[in-house]
Coordinates of C-alpha atoms (C1' of nucleotides) in Angstrom, one line a residue:
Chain E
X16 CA 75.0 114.9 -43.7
X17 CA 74.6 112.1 -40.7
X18 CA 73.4 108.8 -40.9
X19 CA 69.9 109.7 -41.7
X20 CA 69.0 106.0 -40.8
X21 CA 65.9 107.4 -39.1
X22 CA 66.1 108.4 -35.5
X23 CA 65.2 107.0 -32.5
X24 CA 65.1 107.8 -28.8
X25 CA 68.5 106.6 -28.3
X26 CA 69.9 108.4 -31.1
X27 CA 68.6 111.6 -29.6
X28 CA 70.4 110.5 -26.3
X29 CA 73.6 109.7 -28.2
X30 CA 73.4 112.8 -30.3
X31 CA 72.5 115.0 -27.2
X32 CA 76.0 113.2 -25.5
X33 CA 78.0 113.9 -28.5
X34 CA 77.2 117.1 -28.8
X35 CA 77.2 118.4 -25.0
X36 CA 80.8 116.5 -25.3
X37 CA 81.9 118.4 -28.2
X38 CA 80.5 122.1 -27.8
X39 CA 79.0 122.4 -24.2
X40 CA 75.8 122.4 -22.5
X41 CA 74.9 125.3 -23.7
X42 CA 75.2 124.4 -27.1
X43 CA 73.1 121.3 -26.3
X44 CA 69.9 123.1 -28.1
X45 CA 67.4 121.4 -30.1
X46 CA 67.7 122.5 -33.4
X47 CA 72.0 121.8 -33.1
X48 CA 70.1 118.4 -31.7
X49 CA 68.4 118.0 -34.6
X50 CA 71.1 118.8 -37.3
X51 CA 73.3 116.8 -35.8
X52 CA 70.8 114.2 -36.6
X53 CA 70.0 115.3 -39.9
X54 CA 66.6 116.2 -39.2
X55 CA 64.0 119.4 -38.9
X56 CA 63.8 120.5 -35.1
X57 CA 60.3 119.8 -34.4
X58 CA 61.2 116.0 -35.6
X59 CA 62.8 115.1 -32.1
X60 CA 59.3 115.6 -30.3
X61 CA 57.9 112.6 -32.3
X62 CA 60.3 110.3 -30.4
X63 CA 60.7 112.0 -27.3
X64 CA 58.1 114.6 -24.9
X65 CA 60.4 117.6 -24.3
X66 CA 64.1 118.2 -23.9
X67 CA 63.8 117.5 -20.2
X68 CA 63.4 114.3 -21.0
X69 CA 66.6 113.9 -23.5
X70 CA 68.6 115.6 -20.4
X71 CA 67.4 113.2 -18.1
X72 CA 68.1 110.4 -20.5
X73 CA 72.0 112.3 -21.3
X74 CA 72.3 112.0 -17.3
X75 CA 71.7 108.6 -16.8
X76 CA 73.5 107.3 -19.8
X77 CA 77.0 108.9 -18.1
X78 CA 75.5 106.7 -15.1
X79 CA 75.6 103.7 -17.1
X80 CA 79.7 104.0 -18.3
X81 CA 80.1 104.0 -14.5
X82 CA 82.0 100.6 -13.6
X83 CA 80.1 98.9 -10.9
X84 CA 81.5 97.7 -8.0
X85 CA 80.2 94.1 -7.3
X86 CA 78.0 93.0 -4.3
X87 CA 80.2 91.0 -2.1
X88 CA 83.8 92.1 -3.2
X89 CA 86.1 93.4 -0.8
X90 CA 84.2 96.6 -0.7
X91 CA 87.1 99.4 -0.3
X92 CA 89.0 98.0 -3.5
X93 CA 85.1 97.7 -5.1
X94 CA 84.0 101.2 -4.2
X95 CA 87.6 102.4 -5.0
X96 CA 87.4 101.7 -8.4
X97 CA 83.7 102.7 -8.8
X98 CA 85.0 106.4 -7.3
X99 CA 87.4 106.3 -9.3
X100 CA 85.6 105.5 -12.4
X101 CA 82.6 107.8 -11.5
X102 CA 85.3 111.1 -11.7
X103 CA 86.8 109.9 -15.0
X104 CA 82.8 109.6 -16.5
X105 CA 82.6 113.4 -15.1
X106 CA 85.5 114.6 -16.6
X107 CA 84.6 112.7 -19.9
X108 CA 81.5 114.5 -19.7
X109 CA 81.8 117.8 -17.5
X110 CA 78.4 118.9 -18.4
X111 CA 76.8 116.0 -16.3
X112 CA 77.4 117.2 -13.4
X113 CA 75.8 120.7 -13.7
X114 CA 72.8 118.3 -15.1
X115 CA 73.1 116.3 -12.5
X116 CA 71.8 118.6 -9.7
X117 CA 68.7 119.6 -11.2
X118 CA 67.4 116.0 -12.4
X119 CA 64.4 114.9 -10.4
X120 CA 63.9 111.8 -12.5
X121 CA 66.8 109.3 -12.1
X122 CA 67.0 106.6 -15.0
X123 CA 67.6 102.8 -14.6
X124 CA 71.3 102.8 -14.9
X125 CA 71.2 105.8 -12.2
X126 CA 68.8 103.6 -10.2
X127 CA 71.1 100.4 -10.9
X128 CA 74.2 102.2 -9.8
X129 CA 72.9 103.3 -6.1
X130 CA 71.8 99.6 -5.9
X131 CA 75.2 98.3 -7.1
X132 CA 76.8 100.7 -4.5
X133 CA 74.3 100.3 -1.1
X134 CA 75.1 96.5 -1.6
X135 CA 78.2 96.5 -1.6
X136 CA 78.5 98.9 1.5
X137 CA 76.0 96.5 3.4
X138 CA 77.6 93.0 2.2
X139 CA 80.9 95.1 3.2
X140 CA 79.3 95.0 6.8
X141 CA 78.0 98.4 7.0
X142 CA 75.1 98.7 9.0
X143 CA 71.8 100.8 7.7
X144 CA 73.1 103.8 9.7
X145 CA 76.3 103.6 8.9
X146 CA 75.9 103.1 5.0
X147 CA 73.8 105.9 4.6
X148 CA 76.7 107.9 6.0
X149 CA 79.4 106.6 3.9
X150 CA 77.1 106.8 1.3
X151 CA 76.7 110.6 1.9
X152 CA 80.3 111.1 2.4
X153 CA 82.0 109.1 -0.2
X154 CA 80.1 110.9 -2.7
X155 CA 79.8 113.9 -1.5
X156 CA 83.6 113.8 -2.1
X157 CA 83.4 112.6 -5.6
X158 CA 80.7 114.8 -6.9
X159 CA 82.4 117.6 -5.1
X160 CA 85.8 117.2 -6.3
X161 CA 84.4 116.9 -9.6
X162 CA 83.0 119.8 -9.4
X163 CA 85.9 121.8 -8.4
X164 CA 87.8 120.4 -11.1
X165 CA 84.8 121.2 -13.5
X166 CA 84.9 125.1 -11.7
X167 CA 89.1 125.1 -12.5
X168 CA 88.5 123.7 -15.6
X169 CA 88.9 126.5 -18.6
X170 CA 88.1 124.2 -21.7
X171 CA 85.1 126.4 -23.4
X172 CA 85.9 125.2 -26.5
X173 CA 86.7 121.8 -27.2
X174 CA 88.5 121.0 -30.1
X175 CA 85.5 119.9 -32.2
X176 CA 85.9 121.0 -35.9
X177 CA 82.4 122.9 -35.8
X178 CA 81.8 125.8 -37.7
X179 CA 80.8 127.7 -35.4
X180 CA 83.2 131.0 -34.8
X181 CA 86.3 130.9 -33.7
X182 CA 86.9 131.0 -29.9
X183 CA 90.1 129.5 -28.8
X184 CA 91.8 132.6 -26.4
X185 CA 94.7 132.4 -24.0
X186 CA 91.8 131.7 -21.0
X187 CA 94.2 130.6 -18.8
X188 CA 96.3 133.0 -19.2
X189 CA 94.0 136.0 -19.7
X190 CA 92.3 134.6 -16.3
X191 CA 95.8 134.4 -14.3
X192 CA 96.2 137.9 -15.9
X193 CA 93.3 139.0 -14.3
X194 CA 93.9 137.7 -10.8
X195 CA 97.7 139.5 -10.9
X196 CA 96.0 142.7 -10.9
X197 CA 93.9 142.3 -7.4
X198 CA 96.6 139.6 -6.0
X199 CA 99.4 142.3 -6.6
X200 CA 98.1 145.0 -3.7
X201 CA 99.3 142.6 -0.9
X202 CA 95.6 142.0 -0.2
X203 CA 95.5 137.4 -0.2
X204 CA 98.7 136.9 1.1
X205 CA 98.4 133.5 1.6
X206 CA 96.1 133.4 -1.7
X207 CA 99.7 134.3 -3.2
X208 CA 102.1 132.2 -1.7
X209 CA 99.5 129.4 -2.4
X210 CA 99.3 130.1 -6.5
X211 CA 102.9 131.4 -6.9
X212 CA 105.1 128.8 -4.7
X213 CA 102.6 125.7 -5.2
X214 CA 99.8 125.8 -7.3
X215 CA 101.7 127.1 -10.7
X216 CA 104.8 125.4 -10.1
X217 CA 105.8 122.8 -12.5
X218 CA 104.8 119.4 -11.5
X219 CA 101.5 120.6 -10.0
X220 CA 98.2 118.9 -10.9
X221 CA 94.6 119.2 -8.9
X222 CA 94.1 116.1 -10.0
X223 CA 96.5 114.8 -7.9
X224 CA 94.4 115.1 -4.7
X225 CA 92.0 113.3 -5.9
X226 CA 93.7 109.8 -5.0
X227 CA 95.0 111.4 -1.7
X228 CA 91.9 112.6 -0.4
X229 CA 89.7 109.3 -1.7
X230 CA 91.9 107.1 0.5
X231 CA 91.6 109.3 3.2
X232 CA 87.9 109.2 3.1
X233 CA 87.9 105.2 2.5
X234 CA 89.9 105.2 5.6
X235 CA 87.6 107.1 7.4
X236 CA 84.3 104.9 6.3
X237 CA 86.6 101.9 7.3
X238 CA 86.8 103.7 11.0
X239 CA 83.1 104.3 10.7
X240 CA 82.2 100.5 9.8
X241 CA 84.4 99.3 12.7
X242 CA 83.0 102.1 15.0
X243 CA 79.2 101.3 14.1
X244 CA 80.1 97.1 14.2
X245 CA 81.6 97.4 17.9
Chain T
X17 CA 55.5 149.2 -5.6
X18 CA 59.3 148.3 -5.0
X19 CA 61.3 151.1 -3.3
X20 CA 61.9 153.0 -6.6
X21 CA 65.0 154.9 -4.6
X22 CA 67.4 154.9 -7.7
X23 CA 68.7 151.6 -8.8
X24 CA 72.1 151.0 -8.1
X25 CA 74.6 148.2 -8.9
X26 CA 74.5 146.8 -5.1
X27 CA 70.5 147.1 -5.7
X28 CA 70.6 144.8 -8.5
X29 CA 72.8 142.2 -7.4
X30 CA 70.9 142.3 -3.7
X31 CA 67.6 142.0 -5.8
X32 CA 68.8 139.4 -8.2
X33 CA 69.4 136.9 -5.0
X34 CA 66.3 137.8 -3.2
X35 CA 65.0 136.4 -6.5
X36 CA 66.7 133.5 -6.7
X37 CA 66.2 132.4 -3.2
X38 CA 62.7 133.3 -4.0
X39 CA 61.8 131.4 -7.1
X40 CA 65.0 129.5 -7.7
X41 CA 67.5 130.6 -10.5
X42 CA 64.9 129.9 -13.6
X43 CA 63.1 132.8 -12.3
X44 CA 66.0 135.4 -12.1
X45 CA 65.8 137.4 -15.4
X46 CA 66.8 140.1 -16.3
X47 CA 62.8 140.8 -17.2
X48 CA 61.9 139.6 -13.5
X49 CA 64.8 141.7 -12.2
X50 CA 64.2 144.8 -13.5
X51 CA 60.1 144.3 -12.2
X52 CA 61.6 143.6 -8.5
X53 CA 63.3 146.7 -9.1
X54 CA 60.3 148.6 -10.6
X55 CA 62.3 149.1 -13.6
X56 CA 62.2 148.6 -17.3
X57 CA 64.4 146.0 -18.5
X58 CA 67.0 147.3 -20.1
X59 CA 67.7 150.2 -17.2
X60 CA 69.6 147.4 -15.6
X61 CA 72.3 147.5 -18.3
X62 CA 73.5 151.1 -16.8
X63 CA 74.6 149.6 -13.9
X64 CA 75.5 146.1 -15.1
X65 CA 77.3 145.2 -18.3
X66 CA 75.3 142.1 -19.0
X67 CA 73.9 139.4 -16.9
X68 CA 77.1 137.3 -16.1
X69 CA 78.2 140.4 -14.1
X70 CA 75.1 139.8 -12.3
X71 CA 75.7 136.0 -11.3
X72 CA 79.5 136.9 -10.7
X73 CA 78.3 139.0 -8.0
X74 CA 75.3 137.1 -6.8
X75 CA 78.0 134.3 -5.6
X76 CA 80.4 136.5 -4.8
X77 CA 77.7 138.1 -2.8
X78 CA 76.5 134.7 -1.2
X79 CA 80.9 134.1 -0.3
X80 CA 80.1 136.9 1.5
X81 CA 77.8 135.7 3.6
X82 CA 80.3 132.7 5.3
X83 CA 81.5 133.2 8.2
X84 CA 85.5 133.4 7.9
X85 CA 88.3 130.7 9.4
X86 CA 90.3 133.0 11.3
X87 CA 94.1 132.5 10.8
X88 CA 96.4 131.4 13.6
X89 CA 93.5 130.0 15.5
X90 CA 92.9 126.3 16.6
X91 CA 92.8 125.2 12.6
X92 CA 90.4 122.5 13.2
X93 CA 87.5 124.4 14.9
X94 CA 87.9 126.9 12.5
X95 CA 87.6 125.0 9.6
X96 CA 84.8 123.1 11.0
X97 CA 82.9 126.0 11.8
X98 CA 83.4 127.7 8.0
X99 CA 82.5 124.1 6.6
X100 CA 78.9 124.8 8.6
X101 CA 78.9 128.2 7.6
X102 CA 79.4 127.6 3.8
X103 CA 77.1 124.8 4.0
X104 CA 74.4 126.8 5.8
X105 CA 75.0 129.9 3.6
X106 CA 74.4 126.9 0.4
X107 CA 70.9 125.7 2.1
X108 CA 69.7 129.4 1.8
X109 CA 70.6 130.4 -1.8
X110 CA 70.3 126.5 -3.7
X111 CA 70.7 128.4 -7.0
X112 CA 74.5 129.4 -6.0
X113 CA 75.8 126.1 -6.5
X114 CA 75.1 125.8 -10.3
X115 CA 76.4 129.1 -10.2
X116 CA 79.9 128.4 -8.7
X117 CA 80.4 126.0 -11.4
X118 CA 80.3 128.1 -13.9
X119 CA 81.5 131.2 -13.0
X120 CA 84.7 132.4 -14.0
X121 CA 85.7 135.3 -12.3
X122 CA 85.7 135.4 -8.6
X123 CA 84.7 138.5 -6.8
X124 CA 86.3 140.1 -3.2
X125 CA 84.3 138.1 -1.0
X126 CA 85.7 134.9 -2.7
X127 CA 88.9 135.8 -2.8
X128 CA 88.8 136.8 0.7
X129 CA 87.4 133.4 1.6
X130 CA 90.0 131.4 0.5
X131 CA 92.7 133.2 1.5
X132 CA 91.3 132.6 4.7
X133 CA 91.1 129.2 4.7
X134 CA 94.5 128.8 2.9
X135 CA 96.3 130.9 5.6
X136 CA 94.1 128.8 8.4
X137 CA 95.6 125.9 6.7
X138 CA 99.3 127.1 6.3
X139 CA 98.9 128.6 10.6
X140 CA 97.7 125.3 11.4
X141 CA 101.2 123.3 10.7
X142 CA 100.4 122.3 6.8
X143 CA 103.0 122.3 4.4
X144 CA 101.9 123.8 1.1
X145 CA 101.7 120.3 -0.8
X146 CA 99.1 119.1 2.2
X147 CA 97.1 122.2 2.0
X148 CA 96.6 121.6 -1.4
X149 CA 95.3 118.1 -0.6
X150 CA 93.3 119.2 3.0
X151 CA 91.7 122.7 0.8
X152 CA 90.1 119.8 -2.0
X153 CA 89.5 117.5 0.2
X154 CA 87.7 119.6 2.5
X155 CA 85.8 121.3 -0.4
X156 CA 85.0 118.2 -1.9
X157 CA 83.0 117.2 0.7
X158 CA 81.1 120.3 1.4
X159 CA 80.4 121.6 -1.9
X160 CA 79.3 117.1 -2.7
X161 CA 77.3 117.1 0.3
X162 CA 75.6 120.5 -0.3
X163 CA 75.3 119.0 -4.0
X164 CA 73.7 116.3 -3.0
X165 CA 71.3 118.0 -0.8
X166 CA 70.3 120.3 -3.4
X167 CA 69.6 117.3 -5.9
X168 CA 67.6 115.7 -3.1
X169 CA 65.7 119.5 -2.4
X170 CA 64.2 118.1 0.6
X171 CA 66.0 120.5 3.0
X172 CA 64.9 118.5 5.9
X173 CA 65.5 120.8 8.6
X174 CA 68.2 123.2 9.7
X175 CA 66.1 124.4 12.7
X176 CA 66.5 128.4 12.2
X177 CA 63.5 130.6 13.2
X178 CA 63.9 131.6 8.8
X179 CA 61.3 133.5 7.8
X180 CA 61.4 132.4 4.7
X181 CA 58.2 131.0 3.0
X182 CA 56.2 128.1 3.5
X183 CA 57.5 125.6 1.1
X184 CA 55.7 122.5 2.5
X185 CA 54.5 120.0 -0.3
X186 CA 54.2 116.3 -0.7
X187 CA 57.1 116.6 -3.3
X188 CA 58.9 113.7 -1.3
X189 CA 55.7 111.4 -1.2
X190 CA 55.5 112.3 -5.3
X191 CA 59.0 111.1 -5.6
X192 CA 58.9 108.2 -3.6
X193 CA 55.4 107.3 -5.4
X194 CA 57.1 107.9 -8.7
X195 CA 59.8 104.9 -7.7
X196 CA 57.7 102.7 -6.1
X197 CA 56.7 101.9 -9.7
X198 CA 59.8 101.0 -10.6
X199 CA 61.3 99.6 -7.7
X200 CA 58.6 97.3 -7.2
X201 CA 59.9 94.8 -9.5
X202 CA 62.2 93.3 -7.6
X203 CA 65.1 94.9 -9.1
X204 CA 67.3 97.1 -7.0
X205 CA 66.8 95.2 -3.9
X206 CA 69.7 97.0 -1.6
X207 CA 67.7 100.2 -2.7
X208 CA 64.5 98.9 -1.5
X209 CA 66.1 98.0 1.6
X210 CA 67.5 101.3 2.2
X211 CA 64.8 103.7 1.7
X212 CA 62.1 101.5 3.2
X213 CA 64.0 100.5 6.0
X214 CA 65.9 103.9 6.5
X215 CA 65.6 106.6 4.5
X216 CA 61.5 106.9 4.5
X217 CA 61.4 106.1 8.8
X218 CA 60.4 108.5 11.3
X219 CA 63.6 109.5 12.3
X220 CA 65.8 109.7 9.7
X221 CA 67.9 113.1 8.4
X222 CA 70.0 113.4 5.1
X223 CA 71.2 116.4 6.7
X224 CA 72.6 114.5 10.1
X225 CA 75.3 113.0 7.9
X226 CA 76.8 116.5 7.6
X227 CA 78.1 116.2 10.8
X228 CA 79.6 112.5 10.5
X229 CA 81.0 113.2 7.3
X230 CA 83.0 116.4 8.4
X231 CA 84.4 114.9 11.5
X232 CA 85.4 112.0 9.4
X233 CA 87.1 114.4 6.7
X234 CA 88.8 116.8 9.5
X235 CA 90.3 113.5 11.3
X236 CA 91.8 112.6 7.9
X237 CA 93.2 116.2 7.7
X238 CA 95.1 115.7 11.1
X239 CA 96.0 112.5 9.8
X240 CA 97.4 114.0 6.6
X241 CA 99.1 117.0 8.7
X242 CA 100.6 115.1 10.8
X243 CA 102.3 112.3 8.2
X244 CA 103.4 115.8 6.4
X245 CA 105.0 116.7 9.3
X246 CA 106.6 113.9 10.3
Chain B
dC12 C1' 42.7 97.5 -54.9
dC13 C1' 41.5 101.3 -52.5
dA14 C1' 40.2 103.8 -48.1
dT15 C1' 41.9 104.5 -43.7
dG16 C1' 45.2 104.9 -40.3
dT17 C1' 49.9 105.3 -38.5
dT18 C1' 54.4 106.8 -38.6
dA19 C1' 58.0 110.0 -39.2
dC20 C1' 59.0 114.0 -40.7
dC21 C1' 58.2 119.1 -42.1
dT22 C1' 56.5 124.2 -42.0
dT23 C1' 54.8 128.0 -39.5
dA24 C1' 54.4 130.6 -35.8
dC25 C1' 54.1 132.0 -30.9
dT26 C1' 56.5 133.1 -26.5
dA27 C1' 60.3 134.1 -23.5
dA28 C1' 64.8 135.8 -22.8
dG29 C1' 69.2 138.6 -23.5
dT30 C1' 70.6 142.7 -25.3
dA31 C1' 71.9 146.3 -29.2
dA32 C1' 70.5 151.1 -30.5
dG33 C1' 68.9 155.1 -29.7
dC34 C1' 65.4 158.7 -27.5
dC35 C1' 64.3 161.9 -23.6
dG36 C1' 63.9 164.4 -19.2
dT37 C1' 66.3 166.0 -15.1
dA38 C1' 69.9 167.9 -12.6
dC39 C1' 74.3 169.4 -11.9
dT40 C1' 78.3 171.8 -13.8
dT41 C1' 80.4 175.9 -15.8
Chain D
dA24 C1' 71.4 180.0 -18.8
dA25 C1' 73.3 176.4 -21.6
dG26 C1' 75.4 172.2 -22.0
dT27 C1' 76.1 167.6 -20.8
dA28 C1' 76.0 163.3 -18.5
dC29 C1' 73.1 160.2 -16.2
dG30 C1' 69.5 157.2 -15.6
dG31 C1' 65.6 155.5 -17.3
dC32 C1' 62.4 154.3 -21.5
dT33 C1' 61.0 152.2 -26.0
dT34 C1' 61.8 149.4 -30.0
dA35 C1' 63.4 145.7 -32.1
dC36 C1' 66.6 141.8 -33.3
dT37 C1' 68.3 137.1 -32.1
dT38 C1' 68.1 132.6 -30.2
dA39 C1' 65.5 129.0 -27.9
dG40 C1' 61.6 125.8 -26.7
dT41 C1' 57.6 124.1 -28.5
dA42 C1' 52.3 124.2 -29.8
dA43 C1' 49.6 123.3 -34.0
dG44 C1' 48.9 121.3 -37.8
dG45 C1' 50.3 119.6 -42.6
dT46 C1' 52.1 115.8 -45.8
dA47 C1' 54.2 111.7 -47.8
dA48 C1' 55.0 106.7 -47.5
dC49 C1' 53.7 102.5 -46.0
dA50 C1' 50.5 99.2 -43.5
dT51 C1' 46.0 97.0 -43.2
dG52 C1' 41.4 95.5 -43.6
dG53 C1' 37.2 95.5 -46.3

DNA sequence: CCATGTTACCTTACTAAGTAAGCCGTACTT
DNA sequence: AAGTACGGCTTACTTAGTAAGGTAACATGG
């Protein structure tokens, strides 16, 4: 049924996207690859080695949606708005992350982006030291959050039309379910008062920390620039 | 050869992460596992109901391991020394962060663990709506950090007497062969800079930014206390 | 204009992994 | 002593990655 207008490494990546995007990772196989593109499994290995490769590939084009901060710009508002674009690339594509950490091979965008972002910390007066430390810590709390929010995050099933069977359950609230029954013996006290007064009140949203704790770690590379130019 | 004194549930889940710290998460099937058990495959299923019970517990089991914040104490020491501790505990088992993501159903030990750090948290002077921020921001930056550690896999040091295996291989001199190819070009220029000129000397530690980084995070944490108290 | 090669795709089949189904011996209960 | 439940075994089905090799359409050079 798809284009059939031949395939090509890039449609492989761009399938592989779509469909880690609509189903999952774990969905991501080759033959839902290759029907996807409207082609016989063993097709894809004509334009591309192994599905390593189309991984790597998936990775680094979530890489290249990435806004880049530019060398030379004020460099908190600069890598501000890269932080903030690299969690809304994660959360457009929660499977990257998980990818992510087992890549070895990093593609150009990948390799473009840690270029984009070292030169902006060292124009931004960061010395060698100092930017490998910001470096660390500025996306340490980026992947990490992401991560969390990928952990809390309950969407198995996407609301792709596919034909697969039918899978959309109460998770969330077959999963609070499940924690009532150990929370309940008074054991996690504090795990209680947390959930019950704070985290499923109303107005609550994880995401919400993510703003507070990216200017708190901005203001802390700010402290470590000063500290390491004195 | 293995002890062959009765498998038991604990027995798997204790076998399944001497696997995976062993030969790394690819390696733990249920095959593999029943042969460090010196069992046939499917005897595992009478003490397991499939395989996800296995990785539940494996992190659960690796939660376990942390060393817990203990409530009403100094709240600053006592976070930093759990940050260490989950960190650490992450080094030894690099399989049970791309568990953690995925798992959806928290064991004791996990439970335990944040309860401990929430009521550290709520001891130390933090209003609910700042514990919420502190507890992400916190986690953030050591689950990022240990993320980023395990993508880079060079575990440069820790300095325990382990007796875990030799592991020593040029896989850093591959890697940085593999990019010299590319970085040659003249592209990526602040990248050049960085690892020639920092990352690749004598001296140099991934791991040392740990340290910065938390110190950094936990001063932003007083900050954010006190502004919630005030 | 045909033989030859190249490209892009297909069919078959092998291997590894999770696990459903059901058999059997041992040991403890009654 | 007989029954029964437990713990382990064997077989076999399904899904996934991919090795091996086949084929049709088009390009090219003699």
């Amino acid at each position: 049924m798809p284009p059939r207008t031949g395939v090509t490494r890039d449609r492989v990546v761009e399938a592989a996207v779509r469909v880690a995007d609509a189903s999952g990772a774990g969905a991501l196989t080759m033959r839902a690859l290759a029907e996807a593109l409207g082609v016989a499994p063993m097709s894809l290995y004509h334009h591309v080695p192994n599905k390593e490769a189309i991984l790597d590939a998936a990775v680094d084009a979530v890489f290249a949606e990435v806004d880049l901060p530019v060398v030379g710009a004020p460099w908190r508002a600069e890598l501000r708005r890269r932080a903030a674009s690299v969690r809304a690339a994660l959360v457009r594509h929660p499977w990257a992350l998980a990818l992510m950490e087992s890549r070895r091979n990093p593609g150009p965008a990948t390799l473009a982006h840690h270029d984009a972002v070292l030169g902006t910390f060292r124009a931004g007066g960061f010395s060698l030291a100092a930017t490998a430390h910001a470096y660390a810590l500025l996306d340490a709390f980026v992947y990490g959050f992401a991560l969390q929010e990928a952990t809390l995050a309950f969407r198995d099933s996407a609301g792709g039309p596919g034909p697969s069977g039918a899978e959309g359950r109460p998770d969330v609230a077959a999963a609070a379910d499940g924690l009532a029954e150990v929370l309940g013996g008074g054991a996690y006290p504090h795990l209680v008062e947390f959930v019950g007064q704070h985290a499923l009140q109303p107005g609550y949203s994880f995401a919400a920390s993510f703003e507070v704790g990216l200017d708190l770690v901005l203001d802390g590379l700010e402290r470590l620039r000063a500290r390491g130019a004195g």
